[in-house]
Amino acid sequence: MSQDYMEQIRINFRNDRFATENGMVIDDAADGYAQCSMQIEPHHRNANDQVMGGAIYTLADFAFAVASNGLESRYVSRSAQITYLGIVKGETLIARARRVKDGRTACYYLVEITDERGSQVAHITVNGSAKPDYSRNR
């Protein structure tokens, strides 16, 4: 995708503080696609010294948000299903979100999480709805 598109996407998501403060970055993005990553830090680990499931899910949710909220479309997650496939063996998590189906008011995405070694960590499916207009509630 063009450098201008990537710059605009990064600007749009710079205030996604939970993701950015946890080290999540946008590596690549296009309409209906995103790749985001996160370096594993000690605060991402649980009592068993494994990456916390919530950290894995949050990275997937962030990738879905970037993929489904490009410069044209706006969606929010309605439901998501995560399946953990294995433990993280590397030092970086990578989430690749891709659109499977896009409709007028709903979308469906698959997010695959791996580490930099290629180990499969999780698959997440997300069903999204067109973003509501929150300005009417103010």
XYZ file of C-alpha atoms in Angstrom:
138
model
C 0.000 0.000 0.000
C 1.134 3.576 -0.510
C 3.226 5.413 2.053
C 0.484 8.068 2.345
C -2.118 5.398 3.211
C 0.140 3.894 5.897
C 0.865 7.326 7.361
C -2.847 8.164 7.537
C -3.694 4.791 9.132
C -0.992 5.284 11.775
C -2.328 8.779 12.487
C -5.877 7.397 12.810
C -4.752 4.794 15.376
C -2.155 6.735 17.376
C -4.749 7.447 20.075
C -5.554 3.750 20.509
C -3.736 4.026 23.828
C -4.301 0.534 25.215
C -2.721 -1.000 22.124
C 0.084 1.524 21.703
C 1.002 1.609 25.397
C 1.306 -2.181 25.267
C 3.769 -1.950 22.381
C 1.499 -2.846 19.460
C 2.509 -1.381 16.107
C 1.020 -1.336 12.620
C 3.438 -3.033 10.229
C 1.297 -3.073 7.088
C -2.248 -2.159 6.114
C -4.513 -2.138 3.089
C -8.255 -2.118 2.569
C -9.479 -5.220 4.429
C -6.006 -6.280 5.617
C -3.607 -5.433 8.423
C -0.463 -6.816 9.959
C 0.322 -5.666 13.484
C 3.013 -6.869 15.848
C 4.121 -6.671 19.450
C 7.481 -7.335 21.087
C 6.939 -9.600 24.097
C 7.794 -7.788 27.335
C 7.740 -9.110 30.914
C 4.371 -7.422 31.598
C 2.788 -9.517 28.789
C 3.526 -12.755 30.677
C 1.330 -14.594 33.162
C 2.224 -16.543 36.315
C 3.327 -19.521 34.166
C 5.766 -17.251 32.259
C 3.677 -17.648 29.093
C 2.180 -14.796 27.098
C -1.160 -13.892 28.650
C -4.164 -14.843 26.515
C -5.516 -11.325 26.893
C -2.363 -9.877 25.317
C -2.753 -12.232 22.358
C -6.430 -11.342 21.989
C -5.755 -7.607 22.260
C -3.215 -7.772 19.432
C -5.772 -9.644 17.297
C -8.480 -7.096 18.129
C -6.126 -4.248 17.202
C -5.308 -5.902 13.843
C -9.037 -6.342 13.166
C -9.625 -2.667 13.986
C -6.877 -1.530 11.606
C -8.024 -3.846 8.801
C -11.716 -3.008 9.102
C -11.352 0.718 9.779
C -9.288 1.911 6.875
C -9.817 5.228 5.224
C -13.223 4.214 3.842
C -14.972 1.663 6.085
C -15.801 1.828 9.806
C -16.686 -1.274 11.818
C -16.824 -2.326 15.456
C -16.538 -5.863 16.745
C -19.878 -7.518 17.472
C -18.551 -10.940 18.419
C -15.255 -12.777 18.327
C -14.147 -16.371 18.763
C -10.550 -17.188 19.669
C -8.866 -20.569 19.522
C -5.426 -20.844 21.099
C -3.274 -23.199 19.049
C 0.080 -23.184 20.833
C 2.459 -21.270 23.037
C 4.593 -18.367 21.921
C 8.128 -19.602 21.240
C 9.636 -16.387 19.910
C 9.950 -12.820 21.118
C 7.470 -11.107 18.769
C 3.775 -11.742 18.140
C 2.428 -11.030 14.661
C -1.288 -10.652 13.875
C -2.518 -10.783 10.281
C -6.152 -9.788 9.818
C -7.927 -10.311 6.530
C -11.454 -9.674 5.414
C -13.416 -12.792 4.524
C -16.773 -11.102 3.865
C -17.865 -7.488 3.706
C -21.481 -6.408 3.496
C -23.402 -3.181 3.740
C -23.733 -3.325 7.545
C -21.626 -6.307 8.645
C -18.231 -7.858 8.069
C -16.375 -11.073 8.912
C -12.593 -11.296 9.456
C -10.023 -13.974 10.199
C -7.029 -13.000 12.307
C -4.058 -15.355 12.483
C -1.512 -14.914 15.262
C 1.996 -16.333 14.930
C 5.375 -15.521 16.374
C 8.385 -14.494 14.302
C 9.471 -18.149 14.143
C 6.226 -19.067 12.379
C 4.712 -20.905 15.354
C 0.913 -20.812 15.194
C -0.389 -19.173 18.357
C -4.105 -18.465 17.750
C -6.884 -17.968 15.219
C -9.607 -15.422 15.843
C -12.775 -14.899 13.833
C -14.529 -11.560 14.204
C -18.035 -10.572 13.192
C -18.314 -6.785 12.954
C -21.088 -4.247 12.529
C -21.054 -0.878 10.863
C -19.860 1.661 13.415
C -22.774 3.484 15.061
C -22.922 7.253 15.009
C -22.105 8.083 18.638
C -22.468 11.822 18.036
C -26.263 11.477 18.227
C -26.008 10.431 21.905
C -24.274 13.623 23.015
